Amino acid sequence: MLAPPVADDREDAVRTRAYEHSLNSSTLPAGSPALEIRDIELRFGGVVALQDVSFTVTQGHIHSVIGPNGAGKSSLLNCVSGLYHPQQGSVTLHTGAEGVAHELTSFPPHKIARLGVARSFQNIELFSGLTVLENLMLGRHTHMRHSIAASLLWFGPARAQEIAHRGLVEEVIDLLSLQAFRHKPVGSLAYGIQKRVELGRALAVQPSLLLLDEPMAGMNSEEKEDMARYVLDVHELAGVTVILIEHDMAVVMDISDRVSVLDFGRLIADGTPDEVKANPAVVEAYLGAEDH
């Protein structure tokens, strides 16, 4: 189990209000459907990657998607982020105070990103020669409206926007305790710190929905615990709704509000962590994976 935070309730409440204001773009009421996945089918030639997958992600939740290797977890995130376009079904994102519906299955990735969906990947996708600060600033590109010429000359609205973007990135650095690494090239940092920077770049998008694809992959137990705490901070302090793919069952069951389980591209369980742990189909799927 993760240890409770050491900050007192008053300080934590102040931080929560500050981060929610700047790092979470969603105005969707808590408890509303944030993302609805209905009857998704994804095929590659004769191979069925996902079949009849349906579940709902609730605003303000950490919703984990688990399953053995090859179950279709990353393919599902690719359908949400626009990298894959399923042959059947719908992926509906709700935004704004009124919950305006956006059908994502035909949208390109950049359009989905502009709606507030950000993601990280299994393998680190950072610019190793750039500093932590520069990599995080790249996460602001979907919000930049000034021209390249104005950016180079750094005047007028471009200057004001650059200052605002920098201020938000500094809050990400503070939230993820990256102050000591701000001006260091990412390629010079330890693996666990690089994974934290990648989380930060996704958070710099100011997401309403954050997709995390195995953010703890390749980490030792101490690094995993640190990353789990940061994911909780992103959720609890910044108020961001999270879809998490993770193989460490202890972490998943400890921090998730709801868990969906895939096996061979099909949804075999969807419920609270306690409900999923007690589901015979889940036990069989994981025991079967271990037997092989």
Tab-separated table of N, CA and C in Angstrom, residues 105-237:
chain	number	residue	atom	x	y	z
A	105	THR	N	-13.630	8.366	-33.514
A	105	THR	CA	-13.090	7.279	-34.324
A	105	THR	C	-12.577	7.708	-35.693
A	106	SER	N	-13.051	8.849	-36.188
A	106	SER	CA	-12.572	9.321	-37.489
A	106	SER	C	-11.626	10.521	-37.366
A	107	PHE	N	-11.334	10.946	-36.128
A	107	PHE	CA	-10.496	12.126	-35.928
A	107	PHE	C	-9.008	11.762	-36.024
A	108	PRO	N	-8.179	12.653	-36.575
A	108	PRO	CA	-6.732	12.451	-36.540
A	108	PRO	C	-6.191	12.777	-35.147
A	109	PRO	N	-4.990	12.287	-34.808
A	109	PRO	CA	-4.449	12.504	-33.459
A	109	PRO	C	-4.371	13.963	-33.040
A	110	HIS	N	-3.992	14.866	-33.945
A	110	HIS	CA	-3.824	16.266	-33.534
A	110	HIS	C	-5.166	16.903	-33.146
A	111	LYS	N	-6.241	16.475	-33.788
A	111	LYS	CA	-7.552	17.027	-33.449
A	111	LYS	C	-8.007	16.508	-32.090
A	112	ILE	N	-7.722	15.251	-31.799
A	112	ILE	CA	-8.064	14.677	-30.498
A	112	ILE	C	-7.243	15.340	-29.393
A	113	ALA	N	-5.968	15.618	-29.693
A	113	ALA	CA	-5.126	16.317	-28.717
A	113	ALA	C	-5.678	17.696	-28.393
A	114	ARG	N	-6.192	18.390	-29.416
A	114	ARG	CA	-6.755	19.724	-29.185
A	114	ARG	C	-8.026	19.671	-28.335
A	115	LEU	N	-8.664	18.507	-28.282
A	115	LEU	CA	-9.845	18.341	-27.423
A	115	LEU	C	-9.453	18.047	-25.976
A	116	GLY	N	-8.144	17.916	-25.711
A	116	GLY	CA	-7.685	17.731	-24.345
A	116	GLY	C	-7.282	16.318	-23.980
A	117	VAL	N	-7.036	15.456	-24.983
A	117	VAL	CA	-6.585	14.086	-24.715
A	117	VAL	C	-5.069	14.031	-24.904
A	118	ALA	N	-4.355	13.642	-23.859
A	118	ALA	CA	-2.896	13.526	-23.917
A	118	ALA	C	-2.503	12.115	-23.520
A	119	ARG	N	-1.321	11.676	-23.980
A	119	ARG	CA	-0.906	10.316	-23.644
A	119	ARG	C	0.599	10.200	-23.529
A	120	SER	N	1.007	9.167	-22.815
A	120	SER	CA	2.393	8.731	-22.805
A	120	SER	C	2.446	7.363	-23.484
A	121	PHE	N	3.668	6.894	-23.777
A	121	PHE	CA	3.845	5.635	-24.499
A	121	PHE	C	4.677	4.664	-23.677
A	122	GLN	N	4.617	3.379	-24.062
A	122	GLN	CA	5.410	2.363	-23.366
A	122	GLN	C	6.890	2.699	-23.428
A	123	ASN	N	7.372	3.038	-24.631
A	123	ASN	CA	8.763	3.413	-24.823
A	123	ASN	C	8.884	4.932	-24.741
A	124	ILE	N	9.948	5.397	-24.133
A	124	ILE	CA	10.130	6.831	-23.928
A	124	ILE	C	10.215	7.551	-25.268
A	125	GLU	N	9.377	8.566	-25.444
A	125	GLU	CA	9.315	9.344	-26.677
A	125	GLU	C	9.670	10.800	-26.375
A	126	LEU	N	10.918	11.016	-25.963
A	126	LEU	CA	11.393	12.354	-25.645
A	126	LEU	C	12.553	12.732	-26.559
A	127	PHE	N	12.903	14.022	-26.585
A	127	PHE	CA	14.051	14.497	-27.342
A	127	PHE	C	15.249	14.520	-26.397
A	128	SER	N	16.136	13.523	-26.538
A	128	SER	CA	17.204	13.321	-25.558
A	128	SER	C	18.195	14.477	-25.504
A	129	GLY	N	18.354	15.205	-26.595
A	129	GLY	CA	19.302	16.308	-26.615
A	129	GLY	C	18.757	17.598	-26.046
A	130	LEU	N	17.459	17.654	-25.812
A	130	LEU	CA	16.839	18.855	-25.249
A	130	LEU	C	16.744	18.734	-23.726
A	131	THR	N	16.649	19.865	-23.059
A	131	THR	CA	16.529	19.847	-21.604
A	131	THR	C	15.125	19.424	-21.178
A	132	VAL	N	14.988	19.163	-19.887
A	132	VAL	CA	13.677	18.838	-19.333
A	132	VAL	C	12.689	19.964	-19.626
A	133	LEU	N	13.113	21.198	-19.378
A	133	LEU	CA	12.241	22.346	-19.616
A	133	LEU	C	11.816	22.426	-21.081
A	134	GLU	N	12.743	22.211	-21.986
A	134	GLU	CA	12.428	22.292	-23.422
A	134	GLU	C	11.476	21.187	-23.843
A	135	ASN	N	11.662	19.979	-23.317
A	135	ASN	CA	10.746	18.883	-23.630
A	135	ASN	C	9.344	19.176	-23.116
A	136	LEU	N	9.249	19.743	-21.925
A	136	LEU	CA	7.938	20.062	-21.374
A	136	LEU	C	7.267	21.185	-22.158
A	137	MET	N	8.049	22.164	-22.610
A	137	MET	CA	7.484	23.247	-23.408
A	137	MET	C	6.899	22.714	-24.713
A	138	LEU	N	7.482	21.635	-25.252
A	138	LEU	CA	6.930	21.034	-26.470
A	138	LEU	C	5.522	20.499	-26.239
A	139	GLY	N	5.217	20.145	-24.988
A	139	GLY	CA	3.866	19.696	-24.670
A	139	GLY	C	2.823	20.791	-24.797
A	140	ARG	N	3.262	22.042	-24.909
A	140	ARG	CA	2.328	23.166	-25.028
A	140	ARG	C	1.997	23.493	-26.482
A	141	HIS	N	2.522	22.724	-27.436
A	141	HIS	CA	2.402	23.121	-28.847
A	141	HIS	C	0.957	23.199	-29.321
A	142	THR	N	0.061	22.373	-28.759
A	142	THR	CA	-1.335	22.416	-29.217
A	142	THR	C	-2.041	23.692	-28.770
A	143	HIS	N	-1.453	24.408	-27.811
A	143	HIS	CA	-2.074	25.637	-27.309
A	143	HIS	C	-1.433	26.897	-27.887
A	144	MET	N	-0.366	26.740	-28.661
A	144	MET	CA	0.332	27.915	-29.181
A	144	MET	C	-0.362	28.431	-30.430
A	145	ARG	N	-0.643	29.729	-30.446
A	145	ARG	CA	-1.403	30.323	-31.534
A	145	ARG	C	-0.605	31.361	-32.330
A	146	HIS	N	0.562	31.795	-31.820
A	146	HIS	CA	1.308	32.826	-32.527
A	146	HIS	C	2.155	32.219	-33.638
A	147	SER	N	2.565	33.053	-34.575
A	147	SER	CA	3.323	32.588	-35.735
A	147	SER	C	4.767	32.283	-35.361
A	148	ILE	N	5.453	31.555	-36.256
A	148	ILE	CA	6.865	31.246	-36.030
A	148	ILE	C	7.684	32.526	-35.973
A	149	ALA	N	7.377	33.479	-36.877
A	149	ALA	CA	8.120	34.741	-36.898
A	149	ALA	C	7.966	35.484	-35.577
A	150	ALA	N	6.741	35.543	-35.066
A	150	ALA	CA	6.503	36.227	-33.790
A	150	ALA	C	7.224	35.518	-32.650
A	151	SER	N	7.272	34.178	-32.723
A	151	SER	CA	7.961	33.425	-31.684
A	151	SER	C	9.455	33.745	-31.685
A	152	LEU	N	10.026	33.838	-32.886
A	152	LEU	CA	11.452	34.124	-32.995
A	152	LEU	C	11.775	35.537	-32.518
A	153	LEU	N	10.910	36.491	-32.864
A	153	LEU	CA	11.145	37.881	-32.471
A	153	LEU	C	10.748	38.141	-31.023
A	154	TRP	N	9.829	37.299	-30.500
A	154	TRP	CA	9.398	37.343	-29.091
A	154	TRP	C	8.872	38.720	-28.717
A	155	PHE	N	7.802	39.110	-29.395
A	155	PHE	CA	7.200	40.402	-29.087
A	155	PHE	C	5.688	40.268	-28.999
A	156	GLY	N	5.052	41.301	-28.406
A	156	GLY	CA	3.598	41.389	-28.369
A	156	GLY	C	2.923	40.170	-27.795
A	157	PRO	N	1.846	39.712	-28.458
A	157	PRO	CA	1.093	38.544	-27.964
A	157	PRO	C	1.958	37.299	-27.825
A	158	ALA	N	2.939	37.144	-28.724
A	158	ALA	CA	3.798	35.964	-28.648
A	158	ALA	C	4.564	35.930	-27.328
A	159	ARG	N	5.057	37.090	-26.914
A	159	ARG	CA	5.791	37.169	-25.652
A	159	ARG	C	4.880	36.845	-24.478
A	160	ALA	N	3.673	37.402	-24.478
A	160	ALA	CA	2.727	37.152	-23.389
A	160	ALA	C	2.350	35.679	-23.318
A	161	GLN	N	2.116	35.061	-24.484
A	161	GLN	CA	1.745	33.650	-24.503
A	161	GLN	C	2.913	32.779	-24.033
A	162	GLU	N	4.113	33.127	-24.460
A	162	GLU	CA	5.280	32.347	-24.049
A	162	GLU	C	5.446	32.382	-22.532
A	163	ILE	N	5.233	33.532	-21.938
A	163	ILE	CA	5.334	33.659	-20.484
A	163	ILE	C	4.273	32.793	-19.797
A	164	ALA	N	3.047	32.798	-20.343
A	164	ALA	CA	1.970	31.988	-19.769
A	164	ALA	C	2.280	30.504	-19.883
A	165	HIS	N	2.780	30.081	-21.064
A	165	HIS	CA	3.135	28.670	-21.251
A	165	HIS	C	4.239	28.265	-20.279
A	166	ARG	N	5.229	29.126	-20.125
A	166	ARG	CA	6.341	28.829	-19.218
A	166	ARG	C	5.831	28.703	-17.781
A	167	GLY	N	4.894	29.560	-17.386
A	167	GLY	CA	4.349	29.484	-16.035
A	167	GLY	C	3.658	28.160	-15.772
A	168	LEU	N	2.899	27.669	-16.754
A	168	LEU	CA	2.216	26.388	-16.581
A	168	LEU	C	3.220	25.245	-16.503
A	169	VAL	N	4.246	25.299	-17.356
A	169	VAL	CA	5.269	24.248	-17.336
A	169	VAL	C	5.999	24.233	-15.994
A	170	GLU	N	6.222	25.386	-15.410
A	170	GLU	CA	6.861	25.440	-14.097
A	170	GLU	C	5.989	24.763	-13.041
A	171	GLU	N	4.673	24.833	-13.178
A	171	GLU	CA	3.789	24.128	-12.249
A	171	GLU	C	3.900	22.622	-12.422
A	172	VAL	N	4.073	22.174	-13.670
A	172	VAL	CA	4.292	20.744	-13.911
A	172	VAL	C	5.600	20.306	-13.252
A	173	ILE	N	6.643	21.113	-13.417
A	173	ILE	CA	7.939	20.808	-12.799
A	173	ILE	C	7.791	20.704	-11.288
A	174	ASP	N	7.027	21.594	-10.697
A	174	ASP	CA	6.799	21.574	-9.249
A	174	ASP	C	6.010	20.336	-8.831
A	175	LEU	N	4.953	20.025	-9.555
A	175	LEU	CA	4.099	18.887	-9.209
A	175	LEU	C	4.876	17.575	-9.254
A	176	LEU	N	5.780	17.430	-10.224
A	176	LEU	CA	6.505	16.175	-10.422
A	176	LEU	C	7.921	16.207	-9.843
A	177	SER	N	8.213	17.231	-9.047
A	177	SER	CA	9.514	17.349	-8.365
A	177	SER	C	10.689	17.229	-9.331
A	178	LEU	N	10.630	18.003	-10.417
A	178	LEU	CA	11.676	17.985	-11.439
A	178	LEU	C	12.575	19.224	-11.369
A	179	GLN	N	12.486	19.986	-10.289
A	179	GLN	CA	13.227	21.243	-10.210
A	179	GLN	C	14.730	21.053	-10.424
A	180	ALA	N	15.304	20.008	-9.844
A	180	ALA	CA	16.753	19.802	-9.918
A	180	ALA	C	17.225	19.419	-11.314
A	181	PHE	N	16.273	19.027	-12.185
A	181	PHE	CA	16.645	18.543	-13.516
A	181	PHE	C	16.222	19.506	-14.623
A	182	ARG	N	15.693	20.668	-14.257
A	182	ARG	CA	15.078	21.598	-15.205
A	182	ARG	C	15.946	21.862	-16.431
A	183	HIS	N	17.226	22.121	-16.237
A	183	HIS	CA	18.103	22.536	-17.337
A	183	HIS	C	19.051	21.430	-17.794
A	184	LYS	N	18.770	20.195	-17.402
A	184	LYS	CA	19.632	19.081	-17.799
A	184	LYS	C	19.073	18.390	-19.038
A	185	PRO	N	19.959	17.969	-19.976
A	185	PRO	CA	19.469	17.207	-21.133
A	185	PRO	C	18.790	15.922	-20.674
A	186	VAL	N	17.661	15.610	-21.279
A	186	VAL	CA	16.902	14.430	-20.870
A	186	VAL	C	17.732	13.157	-21.023
A	187	GLY	N	18.559	13.093	-22.072
A	187	GLY	CA	19.356	11.896	-22.309
A	187	GLY	C	20.372	11.596	-21.226
A	188	SER	N	20.664	12.578	-20.376
A	188	SER	CA	21.640	12.379	-19.300
A	188	SER	C	20.997	11.889	-18.011
A	189	LEU	N	19.681	11.777	-18.001
A	189	LEU	CA	18.963	11.457	-16.764
A	189	LEU	C	18.712	9.963	-16.627
A	190	ALA	N	18.527	9.530	-15.396
A	190	ALA	CA	18.175	8.135	-15.125
A	190	ALA	C	16.821	7.797	-15.751
A	191	TYR	N	16.638	6.515	-16.025
A	191	TYR	CA	15.425	6.049	-16.710
A	191	TYR	C	14.155	6.484	-15.972
A	192	GLY	N	14.142	6.314	-14.651
A	192	GLY	CA	12.950	6.661	-13.888
A	192	GLY	C	12.608	8.141	-13.979
A	193	ILE	N	13.633	9.000	-14.029
A	193	ILE	CA	13.401	10.438	-14.171
A	193	ILE	C	12.872	10.739	-15.569
A	194	GLN	N	13.410	10.068	-16.588
A	194	GLN	CA	12.912	10.274	-17.949
A	194	GLN	C	11.437	9.907	-18.064
A	195	LYS	N	11.022	8.828	-17.404
A	195	LYS	CA	9.604	8.458	-17.435
A	195	LYS	C	8.750	9.532	-16.757
A	196	ARG	N	9.302	10.156	-15.724
A	196	ARG	CA	8.587	11.238	-15.050
A	196	ARG	C	8.471	12.455	-15.971
A	197	VAL	N	9.534	12.721	-16.733
A	197	VAL	CA	9.494	13.835	-17.694
A	197	VAL	C	8.437	13.570	-18.762
A	198	GLU	N	8.334	12.318	-19.204
A	198	GLU	CA	7.327	12.000	-20.211
A	198	GLU	C	5.917	12.202	-19.657
A	199	LEU	N	5.707	11.831	-18.403
A	199	LEU	CA	4.428	12.116	-17.753
A	199	LEU	C	4.191	13.621	-17.721
A	200	GLY	N	5.247	14.376	-17.428
A	200	GLY	CA	5.131	15.827	-17.373
A	200	GLY	C	4.787	16.440	-18.710
A	201	ARG	N	5.378	15.921	-19.770
A	201	ARG	CA	5.072	16.484	-21.096
A	201	ARG	C	3.613	16.246	-21.455
A	202	ALA	N	3.082	15.076	-21.104
A	202	ALA	CA	1.655	14.827	-21.338
A	202	ALA	C	0.798	15.760	-20.487
A	203	LEU	N	1.224	15.998	-19.254
A	203	LEU	CA	0.460	16.879	-18.364
A	203	LEU	C	0.529	18.324	-18.842
A	204	ALA	N	1.622	18.705	-19.506
A	204	ALA	CA	1.763	20.072	-20.019
A	204	ALA	C	0.747	20.384	-21.113
A	205	VAL	N	0.157	19.364	-21.704
A	205	VAL	CA	-0.905	19.565	-22.699
A	205	VAL	C	-2.135	20.181	-22.037
A	206	GLN	N	-2.184	20.122	-20.693
A	206	GLN	CA	-3.336	20.602	-19.920
A	206	GLN	C	-4.548	19.726	-20.242
A	207	PRO	N	-4.401	18.418	-19.995
A	207	PRO	CA	-5.407	17.480	-20.502
A	207	PRO	C	-6.678	17.437	-19.676
A	208	SER	N	-7.764	17.099	-20.356
A	208	SER	CA	-8.989	16.719	-19.662
A	208	SER	C	-9.003	15.208	-19.445
A	209	LEU	N	-8.269	14.484	-20.301
A	209	LEU	CA	-8.160	13.027	-20.199
A	209	LEU	C	-6.712	12.644	-20.486
A	210	LEU	N	-6.101	11.899	-19.556
A	210	LEU	CA	-4.699	11.518	-19.671
A	210	LEU	C	-4.595	10.012	-19.846
A	211	LEU	N	-3.965	9.582	-20.938
A	211	LEU	CA	-3.775	8.166	-21.248
A	211	LEU	C	-2.338	7.777	-20.915
A	212	LEU	N	-2.153	6.873	-19.976
A	212	LEU	CA	-0.817	6.463	-19.544
A	212	LEU	C	-0.598	4.997	-19.901
A	213	ASP	N	0.313	4.749	-20.825
A	213	ASP	CA	0.592	3.397	-21.311
A	213	ASP	C	1.835	2.857	-20.615
A	214	GLU	N	1.620	2.079	-19.568
A	214	GLU	CA	2.673	1.444	-18.775
A	214	GLU	C	3.733	2.439	-18.310
A	215	PRO	N	3.348	3.443	-17.542
A	215	PRO	CA	4.323	4.439	-17.084
A	215	PRO	C	5.368	3.881	-16.122
A	216	MET	N	5.123	2.680	-15.568
A	216	MET	CA	6.068	2.103	-14.606
A	216	MET	C	6.869	0.947	-15.196
A	217	ALA	N	6.739	0.720	-16.510
A	217	ALA	CA	7.449	-0.389	-17.154
A	217	ALA	C	8.956	-0.216	-16.998
A	218	GLY	N	9.637	-1.299	-16.640
A	218	GLY	CA	11.092	-1.284	-16.540
A	218	GLY	C	11.633	-0.671	-15.270
A	219	MET	N	10.778	-0.324	-14.325
A	219	MET	CA	11.229	0.321	-13.097
A	219	MET	C	11.416	-0.696	-11.968
A	220	ASN	N	12.321	-0.363	-11.038
A	220	ASN	CA	12.430	-1.169	-9.836
A	220	ASN	C	11.304	-0.788	-8.870
A	221	SER	N	11.216	-1.480	-7.755
A	221	SER	CA	10.078	-1.288	-6.849
A	221	SER	C	10.027	0.126	-6.281
A	222	GLU	N	11.174	0.717	-5.978
A	222	GLU	CA	11.192	2.076	-5.440
A	222	GLU	C	10.722	3.088	-6.484
A	223	GLU	N	11.213	2.920	-7.729
A	223	GLU	CA	10.799	3.820	-8.801
A	223	GLU	C	9.303	3.685	-9.088
A	224	LYS	N	8.793	2.448	-9.028
A	224	LYS	CA	7.359	2.237	-9.244
A	224	LYS	C	6.530	2.949	-8.188
A	225	GLU	N	6.965	2.859	-6.937
A	225	GLU	CA	6.214	3.522	-5.870
A	225	GLU	C	6.223	5.032	-6.065
A	226	ASP	N	7.379	5.570	-6.467
A	226	ASP	CA	7.460	7.013	-6.734
A	226	ASP	C	6.510	7.411	-7.861
A	227	MET	N	6.526	6.648	-8.958
A	227	MET	CA	5.674	6.986	-10.097
A	227	MET	C	4.195	6.868	-9.726
A	228	ALA	N	3.851	5.851	-8.948
A	228	ALA	CA	2.457	5.705	-8.513
A	228	ALA	C	2.016	6.921	-7.711
A	229	ARG	N	2.894	7.454	-6.882
A	229	ARG	CA	2.565	8.651	-6.104
A	229	ARG	C	2.338	9.843	-7.028
A	230	TYR	N	3.166	9.957	-8.074
A	230	TYR	CA	3.001	11.087	-8.991
A	230	TYR	C	1.707	10.961	-9.798
A	231	VAL	N	1.365	9.745	-10.195
A	231	VAL	CA	0.088	9.543	-10.893
A	231	VAL	C	-1.069	9.939	-9.975
A	232	LEU	N	-0.981	9.567	-8.706
A	232	LEU	CA	-2.013	9.969	-7.748
A	232	LEU	C	-2.062	11.486	-7.593
A	233	ASP	N	-0.897	12.137	-7.585
A	233	ASP	CA	-0.878	13.602	-7.484
A	233	ASP	C	-1.538	14.242	-8.699
A	234	VAL	N	-1.231	13.710	-9.883
A	234	VAL	CA	-1.850	14.228	-11.107
A	234	VAL	C	-3.365	14.109	-11.015
A	235	HIS	N	-3.822	13.004	-10.466
A	235	HIS	CA	-5.253	12.752	-10.344
A	235	HIS	C	-5.886	13.580	-9.227
A	236	GLU	N	-5.287	13.543	-8.043
A	236	GLU	CA	-5.922	14.142	-6.875
A	236	GLU	C	-5.686	15.647	-6.785
A	237	LEU	N	-4.490	16.116	-7.110
A	237	LEU	CA	-4.180	17.538	-6.983
A	237	LEU	C	-4.552	18.310	-8.240
